[in-house]
Coordinates of C-alpha atoms and ligand atoms in Angstrom, one line a residue:
X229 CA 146.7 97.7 84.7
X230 CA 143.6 96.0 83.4
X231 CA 140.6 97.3 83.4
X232 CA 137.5 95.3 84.0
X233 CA 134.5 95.9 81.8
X234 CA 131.5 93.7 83.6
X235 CA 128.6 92.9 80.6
X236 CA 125.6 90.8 80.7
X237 CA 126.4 87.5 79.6
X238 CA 123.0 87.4 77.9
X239 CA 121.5 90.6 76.7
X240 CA 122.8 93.4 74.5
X241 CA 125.6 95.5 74.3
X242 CA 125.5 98.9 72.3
X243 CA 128.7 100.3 71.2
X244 CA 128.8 104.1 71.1
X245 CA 131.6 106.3 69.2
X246 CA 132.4 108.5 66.3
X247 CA 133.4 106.7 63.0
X248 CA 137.1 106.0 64.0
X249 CA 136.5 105.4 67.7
X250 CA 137.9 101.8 67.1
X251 CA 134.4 100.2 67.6
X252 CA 135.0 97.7 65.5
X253 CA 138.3 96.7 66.4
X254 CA 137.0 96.4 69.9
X255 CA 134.4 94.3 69.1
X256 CA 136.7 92.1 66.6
X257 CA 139.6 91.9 69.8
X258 CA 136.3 91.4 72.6
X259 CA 134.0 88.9 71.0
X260 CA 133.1 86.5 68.8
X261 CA 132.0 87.2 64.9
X262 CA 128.8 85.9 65.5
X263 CA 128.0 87.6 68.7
X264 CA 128.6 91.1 66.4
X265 CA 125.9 92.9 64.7
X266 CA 127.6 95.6 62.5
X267 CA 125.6 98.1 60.7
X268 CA 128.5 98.5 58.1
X269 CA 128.2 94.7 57.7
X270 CA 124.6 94.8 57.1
X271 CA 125.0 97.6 55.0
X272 CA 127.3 96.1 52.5
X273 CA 124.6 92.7 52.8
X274 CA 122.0 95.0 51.0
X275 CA 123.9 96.6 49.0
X276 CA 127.8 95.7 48.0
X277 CA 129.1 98.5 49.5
X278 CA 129.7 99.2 53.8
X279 CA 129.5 103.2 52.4
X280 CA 126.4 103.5 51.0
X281 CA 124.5 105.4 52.8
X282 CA 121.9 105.3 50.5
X283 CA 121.5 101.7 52.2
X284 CA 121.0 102.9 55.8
X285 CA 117.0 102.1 56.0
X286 CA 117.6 98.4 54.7
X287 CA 121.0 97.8 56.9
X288 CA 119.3 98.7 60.2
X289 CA 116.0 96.7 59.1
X290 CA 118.2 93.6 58.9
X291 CA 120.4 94.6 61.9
X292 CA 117.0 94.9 63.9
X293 CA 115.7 91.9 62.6
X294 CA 118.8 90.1 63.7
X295 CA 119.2 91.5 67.1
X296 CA 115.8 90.3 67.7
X297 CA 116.4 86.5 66.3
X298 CA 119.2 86.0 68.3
X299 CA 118.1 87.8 71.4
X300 CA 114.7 85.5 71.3
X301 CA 117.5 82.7 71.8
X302 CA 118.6 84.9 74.5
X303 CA 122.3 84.9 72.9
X304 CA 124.8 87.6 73.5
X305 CA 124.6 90.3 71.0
X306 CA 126.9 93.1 70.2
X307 CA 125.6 96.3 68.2
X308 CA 128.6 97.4 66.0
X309 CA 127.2 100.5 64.8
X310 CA 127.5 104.9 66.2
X311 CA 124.7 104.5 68.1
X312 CA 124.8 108.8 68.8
X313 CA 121.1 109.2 68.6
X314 CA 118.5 108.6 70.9
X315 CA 116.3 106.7 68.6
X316 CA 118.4 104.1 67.2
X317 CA 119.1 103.5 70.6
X318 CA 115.5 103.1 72.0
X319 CA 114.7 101.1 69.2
X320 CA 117.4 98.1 69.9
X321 CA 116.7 98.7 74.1
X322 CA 113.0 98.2 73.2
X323 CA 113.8 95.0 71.4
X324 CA 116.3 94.1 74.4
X325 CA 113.2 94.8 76.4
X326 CA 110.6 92.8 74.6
X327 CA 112.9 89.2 75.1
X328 CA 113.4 90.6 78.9
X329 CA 117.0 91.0 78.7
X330 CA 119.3 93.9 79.8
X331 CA 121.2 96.2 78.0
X332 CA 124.3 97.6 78.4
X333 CA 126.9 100.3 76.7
X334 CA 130.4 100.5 76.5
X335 CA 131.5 104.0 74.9
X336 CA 134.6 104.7 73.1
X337 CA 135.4 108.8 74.0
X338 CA 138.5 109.4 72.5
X339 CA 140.2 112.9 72.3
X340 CA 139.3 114.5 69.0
X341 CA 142.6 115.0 67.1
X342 CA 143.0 111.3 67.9
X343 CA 140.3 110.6 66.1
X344 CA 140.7 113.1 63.0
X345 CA 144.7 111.3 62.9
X346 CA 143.0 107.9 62.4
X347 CA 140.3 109.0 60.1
X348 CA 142.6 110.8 57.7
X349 CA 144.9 107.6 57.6
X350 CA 142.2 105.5 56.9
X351 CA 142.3 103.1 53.7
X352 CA 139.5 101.8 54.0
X353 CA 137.1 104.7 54.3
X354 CA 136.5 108.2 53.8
X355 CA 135.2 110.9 56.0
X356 CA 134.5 114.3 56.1
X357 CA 136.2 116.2 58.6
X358 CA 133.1 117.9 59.0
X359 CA 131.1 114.9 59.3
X360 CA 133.5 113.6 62.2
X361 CA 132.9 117.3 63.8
X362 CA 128.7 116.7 63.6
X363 CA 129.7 113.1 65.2
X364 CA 131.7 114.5 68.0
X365 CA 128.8 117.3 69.0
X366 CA 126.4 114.2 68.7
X367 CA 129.0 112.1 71.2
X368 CA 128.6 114.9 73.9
X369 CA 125.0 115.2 73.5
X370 CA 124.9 111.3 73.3
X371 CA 126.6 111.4 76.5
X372 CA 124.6 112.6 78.7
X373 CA 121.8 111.1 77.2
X374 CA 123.1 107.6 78.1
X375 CA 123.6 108.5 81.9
X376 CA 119.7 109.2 81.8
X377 CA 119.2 105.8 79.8
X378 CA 119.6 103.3 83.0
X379 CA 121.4 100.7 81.6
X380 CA 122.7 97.5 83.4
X381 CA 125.9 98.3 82.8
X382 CA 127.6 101.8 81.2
X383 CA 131.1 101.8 80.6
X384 CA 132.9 104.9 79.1
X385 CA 136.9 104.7 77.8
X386 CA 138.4 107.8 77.3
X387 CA 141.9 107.1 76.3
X388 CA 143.8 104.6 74.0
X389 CA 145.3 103.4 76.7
X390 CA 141.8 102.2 78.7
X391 CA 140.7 101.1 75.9
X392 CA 144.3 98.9 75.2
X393 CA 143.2 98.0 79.2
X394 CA 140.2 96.8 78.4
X395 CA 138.8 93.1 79.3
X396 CA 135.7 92.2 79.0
X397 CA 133.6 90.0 81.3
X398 CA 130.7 88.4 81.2
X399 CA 128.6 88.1 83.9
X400 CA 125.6 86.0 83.6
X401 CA 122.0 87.2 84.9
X402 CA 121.6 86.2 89.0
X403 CA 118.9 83.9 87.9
X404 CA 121.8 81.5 85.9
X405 CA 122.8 79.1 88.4
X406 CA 122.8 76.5 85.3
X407 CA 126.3 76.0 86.6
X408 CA 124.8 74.0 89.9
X409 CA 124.0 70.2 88.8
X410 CA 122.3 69.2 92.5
X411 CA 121.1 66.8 93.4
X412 CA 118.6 68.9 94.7
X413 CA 115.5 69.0 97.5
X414 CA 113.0 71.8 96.5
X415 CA 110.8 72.8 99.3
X416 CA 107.2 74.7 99.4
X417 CA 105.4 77.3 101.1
X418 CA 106.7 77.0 104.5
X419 CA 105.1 80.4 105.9
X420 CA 106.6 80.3 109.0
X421 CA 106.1 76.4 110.0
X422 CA 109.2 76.2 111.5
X423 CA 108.9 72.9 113.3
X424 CA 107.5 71.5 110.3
X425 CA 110.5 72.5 108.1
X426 CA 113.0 71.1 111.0
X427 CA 111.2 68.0 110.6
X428 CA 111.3 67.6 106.7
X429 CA 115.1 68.7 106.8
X430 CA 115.7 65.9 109.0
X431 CA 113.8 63.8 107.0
X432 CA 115.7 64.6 103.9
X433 CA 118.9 63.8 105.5
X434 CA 119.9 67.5 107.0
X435 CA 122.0 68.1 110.0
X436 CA 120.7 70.7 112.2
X437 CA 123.2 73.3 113.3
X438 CA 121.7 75.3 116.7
X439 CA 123.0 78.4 118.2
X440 CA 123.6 78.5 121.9
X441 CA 119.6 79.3 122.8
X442 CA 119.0 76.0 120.9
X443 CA 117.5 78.1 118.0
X444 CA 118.2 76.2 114.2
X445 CA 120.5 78.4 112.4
X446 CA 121.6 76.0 109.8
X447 CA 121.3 72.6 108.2
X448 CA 123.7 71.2 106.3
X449 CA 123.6 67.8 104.0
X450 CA 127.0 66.4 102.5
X451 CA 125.7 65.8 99.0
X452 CA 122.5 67.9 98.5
X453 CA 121.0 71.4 98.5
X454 CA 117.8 72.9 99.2
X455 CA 116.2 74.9 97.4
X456 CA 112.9 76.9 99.0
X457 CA 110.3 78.2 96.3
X458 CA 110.2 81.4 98.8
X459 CA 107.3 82.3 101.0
X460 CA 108.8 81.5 103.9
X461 CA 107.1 84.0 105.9
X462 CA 103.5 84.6 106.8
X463 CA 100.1 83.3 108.6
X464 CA 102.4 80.6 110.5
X465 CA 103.9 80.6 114.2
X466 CA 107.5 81.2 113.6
X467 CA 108.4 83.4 110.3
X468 CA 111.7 84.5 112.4
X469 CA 112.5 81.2 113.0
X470 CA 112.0 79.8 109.3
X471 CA 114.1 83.1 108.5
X472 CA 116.7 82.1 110.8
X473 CA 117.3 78.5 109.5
X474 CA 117.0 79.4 106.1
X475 CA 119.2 82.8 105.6
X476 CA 121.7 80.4 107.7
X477 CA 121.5 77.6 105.0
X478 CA 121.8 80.2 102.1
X479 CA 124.9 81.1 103.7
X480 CA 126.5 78.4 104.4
X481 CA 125.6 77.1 100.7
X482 CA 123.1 74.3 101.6
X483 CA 120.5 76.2 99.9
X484 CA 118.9 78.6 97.6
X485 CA 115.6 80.6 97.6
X486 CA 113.9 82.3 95.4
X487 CA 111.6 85.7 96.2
X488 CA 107.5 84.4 97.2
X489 CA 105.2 87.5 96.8
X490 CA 104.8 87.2 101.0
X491 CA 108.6 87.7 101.3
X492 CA 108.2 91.1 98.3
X493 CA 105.2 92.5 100.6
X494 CA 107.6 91.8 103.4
X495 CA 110.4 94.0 102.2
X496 CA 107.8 96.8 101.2
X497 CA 106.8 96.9 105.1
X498 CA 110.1 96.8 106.5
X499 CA 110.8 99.7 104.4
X500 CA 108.1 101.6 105.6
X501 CA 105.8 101.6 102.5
X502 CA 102.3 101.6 102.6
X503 CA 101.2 98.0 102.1
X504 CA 97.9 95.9 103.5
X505 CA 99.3 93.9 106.2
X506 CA 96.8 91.1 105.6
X507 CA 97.5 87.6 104.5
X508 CA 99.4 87.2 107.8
X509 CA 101.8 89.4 107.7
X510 CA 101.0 91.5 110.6
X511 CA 101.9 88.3 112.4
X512 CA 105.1 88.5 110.7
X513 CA 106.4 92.1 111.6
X514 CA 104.7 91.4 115.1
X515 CA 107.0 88.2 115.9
X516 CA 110.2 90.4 114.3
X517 CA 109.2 92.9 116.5
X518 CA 110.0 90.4 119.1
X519 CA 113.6 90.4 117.5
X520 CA 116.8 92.4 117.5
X521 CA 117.1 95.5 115.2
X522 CA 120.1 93.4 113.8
X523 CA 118.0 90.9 113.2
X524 CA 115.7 92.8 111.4
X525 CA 118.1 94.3 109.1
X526 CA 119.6 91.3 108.3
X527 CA 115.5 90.0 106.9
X528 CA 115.0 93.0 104.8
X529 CA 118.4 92.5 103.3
X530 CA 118.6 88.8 102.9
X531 CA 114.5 89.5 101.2
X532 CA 115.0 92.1 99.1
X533 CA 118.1 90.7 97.5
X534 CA 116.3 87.6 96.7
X535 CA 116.3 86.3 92.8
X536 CA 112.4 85.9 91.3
X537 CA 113.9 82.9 90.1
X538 CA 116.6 79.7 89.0
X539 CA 118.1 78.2 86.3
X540 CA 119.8 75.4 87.6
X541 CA 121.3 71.7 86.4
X542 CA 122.4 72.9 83.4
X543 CA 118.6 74.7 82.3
X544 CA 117.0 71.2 82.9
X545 CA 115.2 72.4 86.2
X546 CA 113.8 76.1 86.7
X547 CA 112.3 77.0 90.2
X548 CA 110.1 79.9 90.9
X549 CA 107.3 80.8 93.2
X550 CA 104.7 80.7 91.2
X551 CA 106.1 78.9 88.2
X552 CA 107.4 80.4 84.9
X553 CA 106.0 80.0 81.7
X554 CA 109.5 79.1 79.3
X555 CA 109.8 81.8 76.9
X556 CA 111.0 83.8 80.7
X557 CA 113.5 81.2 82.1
X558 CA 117.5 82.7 82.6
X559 CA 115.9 86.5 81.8
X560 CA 115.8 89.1 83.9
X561 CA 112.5 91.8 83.4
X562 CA 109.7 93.6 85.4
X563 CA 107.3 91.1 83.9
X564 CA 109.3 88.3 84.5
X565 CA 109.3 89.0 88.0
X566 CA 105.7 89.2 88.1
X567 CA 104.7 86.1 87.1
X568 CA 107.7 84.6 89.1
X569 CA 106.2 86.1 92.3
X570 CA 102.2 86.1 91.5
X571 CA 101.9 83.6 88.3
X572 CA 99.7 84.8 85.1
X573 CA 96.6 86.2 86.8
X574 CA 93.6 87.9 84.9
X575 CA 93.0 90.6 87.5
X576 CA 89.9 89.2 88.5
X577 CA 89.6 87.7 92.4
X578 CA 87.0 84.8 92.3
X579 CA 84.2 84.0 95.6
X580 CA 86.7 83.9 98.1
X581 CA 88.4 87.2 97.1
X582 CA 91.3 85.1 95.8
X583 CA 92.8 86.3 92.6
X584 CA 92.0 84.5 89.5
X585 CA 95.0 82.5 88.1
X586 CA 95.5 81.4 84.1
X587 CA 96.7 77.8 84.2
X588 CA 99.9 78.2 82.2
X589 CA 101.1 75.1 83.5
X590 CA 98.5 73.4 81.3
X591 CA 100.2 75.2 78.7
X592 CA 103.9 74.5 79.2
X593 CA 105.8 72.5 76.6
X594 CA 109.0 73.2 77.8
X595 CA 112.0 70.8 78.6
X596 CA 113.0 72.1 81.5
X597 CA 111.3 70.9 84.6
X598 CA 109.4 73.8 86.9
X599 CA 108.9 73.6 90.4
X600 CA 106.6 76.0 91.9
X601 CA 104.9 76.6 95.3
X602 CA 102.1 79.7 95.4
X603 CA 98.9 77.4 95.2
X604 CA 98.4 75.3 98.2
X605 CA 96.3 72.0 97.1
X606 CA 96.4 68.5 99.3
X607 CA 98.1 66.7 97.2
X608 CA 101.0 67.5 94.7
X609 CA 100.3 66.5 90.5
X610 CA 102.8 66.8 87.7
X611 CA 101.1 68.8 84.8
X612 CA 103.8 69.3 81.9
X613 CA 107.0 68.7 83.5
X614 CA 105.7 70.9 85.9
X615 CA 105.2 70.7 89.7
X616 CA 103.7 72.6 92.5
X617 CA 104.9 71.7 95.8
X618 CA 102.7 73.9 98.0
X619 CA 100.8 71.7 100.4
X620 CA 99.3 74.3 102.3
X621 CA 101.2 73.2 105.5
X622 CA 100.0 76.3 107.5
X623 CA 96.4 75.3 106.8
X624 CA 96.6 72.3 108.2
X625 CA 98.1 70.3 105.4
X626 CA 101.5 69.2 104.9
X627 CA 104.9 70.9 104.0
X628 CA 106.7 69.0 100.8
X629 CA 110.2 68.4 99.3
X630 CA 110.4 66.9 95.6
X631 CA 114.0 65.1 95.4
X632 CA 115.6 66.2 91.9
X633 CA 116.4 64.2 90.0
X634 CA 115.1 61.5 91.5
X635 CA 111.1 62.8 91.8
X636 CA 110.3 60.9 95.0
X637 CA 108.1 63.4 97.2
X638 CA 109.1 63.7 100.6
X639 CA 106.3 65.3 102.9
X640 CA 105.3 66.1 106.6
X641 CA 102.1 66.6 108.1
X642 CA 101.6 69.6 109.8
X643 CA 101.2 69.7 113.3
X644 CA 97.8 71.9 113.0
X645 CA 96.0 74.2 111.4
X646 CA 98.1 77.3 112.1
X647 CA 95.6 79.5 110.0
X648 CA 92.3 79.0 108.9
X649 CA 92.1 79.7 105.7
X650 CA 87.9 79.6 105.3
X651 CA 88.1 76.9 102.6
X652 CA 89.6 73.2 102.6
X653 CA 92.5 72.4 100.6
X654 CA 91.4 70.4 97.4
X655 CA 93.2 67.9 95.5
X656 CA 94.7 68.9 92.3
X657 CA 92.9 68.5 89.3
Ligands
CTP2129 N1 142.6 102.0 65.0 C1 143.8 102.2 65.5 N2 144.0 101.8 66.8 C2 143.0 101.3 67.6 C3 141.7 101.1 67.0 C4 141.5 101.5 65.7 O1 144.7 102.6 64.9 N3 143.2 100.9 68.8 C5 142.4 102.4 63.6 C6 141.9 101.3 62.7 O2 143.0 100.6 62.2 C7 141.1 101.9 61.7 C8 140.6 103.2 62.4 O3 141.3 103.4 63.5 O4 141.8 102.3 60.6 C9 139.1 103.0 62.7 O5 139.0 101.9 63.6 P1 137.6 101.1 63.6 O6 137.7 100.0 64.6 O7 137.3 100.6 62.2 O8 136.6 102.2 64.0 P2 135.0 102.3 64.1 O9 134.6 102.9 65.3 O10 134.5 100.9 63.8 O11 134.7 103.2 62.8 P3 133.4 103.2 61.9 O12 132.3 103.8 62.7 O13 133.8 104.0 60.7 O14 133.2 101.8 61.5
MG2130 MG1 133.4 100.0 62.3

């Protein structure tokens, strides 16, 4: 019987245990050499010898350093080293933290006169049995700790025999779709223009698929897939309806969506939570209210399991509502989310009571293309390899596709102004 260990396929992994546990041989038997960062190792760097403890300061100064160098790069790194106090700990998470990337543990248990066995017969090292008794405390201590610690992932192996068991796989973050290679049609702000979407999907080549009250519940195209820079929902005439065409699509496969801030207020007032329901979205919970319970349910899951954003085509195209700035694309973080969903604001709201937005686009040097929606403007510009393709459609504008690879712009007009906004939509500048 194996036993499946599930780690981030980019972020850090602590491996906890007495000296003995077999850290080292699990990491030698799990991963690569490069993808392990051994204290020991770094010891014997600075100093000749993997026992001199007089070493410790400098070997976890150059294991810190290197954790953070290759977790900048976003790379799979493995801390081979007892990790049994809090600190240590804190310190790598903290660096885990600062490149938004998860961390996870995998701790080897093992009974105790296991341990003391291997420790005697080891050749290549000598320790105290009363240092392996202060380790063994710490474990226990260490243990609970870690259940408090909220990592991605916490694994804890108890015998030989799980640990002989063990394989290890590596699950990439939700936002790492690199895998898909399109081609794809990335579609703006709907908020709720259903007819207008039909239209575009049409457009773009889509079948239609309609339930038996004639209502779109799918659209399917033989070679491509949609991809909707979320806010779907909001200020329009038919938020269910977008729903209902869209959560169809991303079922059947014919398209992705990433999380828009209207769909994250959404959740928070299906759930109950206090929440302004301005921008629209009392229009939105008062045409669900016209819908089934089911129905319902089926929204607040299909929105609140939304990604904040994709890597797709191999890391050459990243969407996300509001656009992402590069040192964030394929990680996973609070703040990553945050300027997925509401871009780099300063926390000022201009005239209009709009918040004020940084233009990181103007900024971006990245290689990978970003496609955005969250700032409706008449027209669509590329700045930086970057594109917004939020046409304000429920203000009267149009709703927009962008055809990757190819870059063509596909657009309809919308049928009216669904909500007045109280200023014009400008051109980009
Ligand atoms: N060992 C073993 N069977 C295993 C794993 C390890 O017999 N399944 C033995 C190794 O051969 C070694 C000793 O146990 O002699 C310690 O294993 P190691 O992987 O080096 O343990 P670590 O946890 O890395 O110990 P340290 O903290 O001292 O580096
Ligand atoms: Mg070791």
């Amino acid at each position: 019987m194996t036993r499946v260990l599930d780690l981030p396929a980019a972020g850090l992994v602590l491996l906890v245990g007495v000296s003995g546990a077999g850290k080292s041989t699990f990491a030698a038997r799990h991963f690569r050499p490069t993808q392990v960062v051994s204290s020991d190792r770094c010891r014997a760097m600075v100093s000749d010898d993997e026992n001199d403890q007089s070493a410790t300061a400098d070997a976890f100064e150059l294991l810190h350093s290197v954790v953070d160098r290759r977790l900048r790069r976003g790379l799979l790194t493995v801390v081979d080293a007892t990790n049994l106090h809090p600190h240590p700990r804190q310190e790598l998470r903290r660096i885990a933290k600062k490149h938004c990337l998860p961390t996870a543990a995998v701790v080897l248990d093992l009974p105790a006169d296991l341990i003391r066995e291997r420790t005697r017969n080891r050749s290549d090292r000598v320790i105290d049995d009363d240092v392996t008794a202060r380790q063994l405390h710490d474990l226990r201590r260490a243990l609970r700790q870690l259940d408090q610690e909220k990592y991605r992932a916490l694994h804890v192996l108890r015998t030989p025999e799980e640990v002989d068991a063990a394989v290890v796989r590596l699950v990439p973050l939700r936002c790492d779709r690199s895998d898909l290679r399109g081609p794809f049609d990335i579609i703006g702000d709907v908020h709720g223009c259903r007819a207008e979407l039909e239209e575009l999907l049409h457009r773009l080549g889509y079948r239609l698929r309609r339930d038996g009250q004639g209502r779109a519940v799918g659209a399917h195209h033989p070679d491509r897939t949609a991809v909707f820079v979320g806010d779907l929902v909001d200020r329009g005439p038919d938020s269910p309806g977008v729903l209902r065409l869209v959560m169809g699509m991303v079922a059947d496969g014919d398209a992705l969506c990433v999380m828009g801030n209207h769909e994250n207020r959404l959740v928070r007032a299906l759930r109950g939570r206090a929440t302004r329901l301005s921008y629209g979205l009392q229009e939105t919970l008062d045409q669900l209210g016209a819908e089934t319970e089911e129905f319902r349910d089926r929204v607040l899951s299909f929105c609140a399991g939304l990604v904040d954003h994709y890597v797709l085509d191999g890391g050459n195209l990243v969407v996300a509502h509001a656009g992402l700035k590069e040192e964030y694309h394929g990680r996973s973080s609070g703040r990553v989310r945050a300027f997925a969903l509401y871009g780099e604001t300063t926390g000022e709201v201009d005239d209009y009571g709009l918040p004020v937005r940084l233009p990181w686009a103007r900024d971006y040097r990245g290689r990978a293309v970003v496609v955005h929606g969250h700032v409706p403007a008449s027209d669509t510009m590329w700045v930086n390899n970057t594109l917004c393709v939020d046409t304000g459609c429920v203000f009267g504008g149009k709703l927009t596709a962008l055809r990757y690879p190819e870059r063509e712009i596909v657009d309809v007009p919308a049928e009216r102004v669904w909500y007045d906004r109280g200023r014009p939509l400008e051109p980009r500048s």
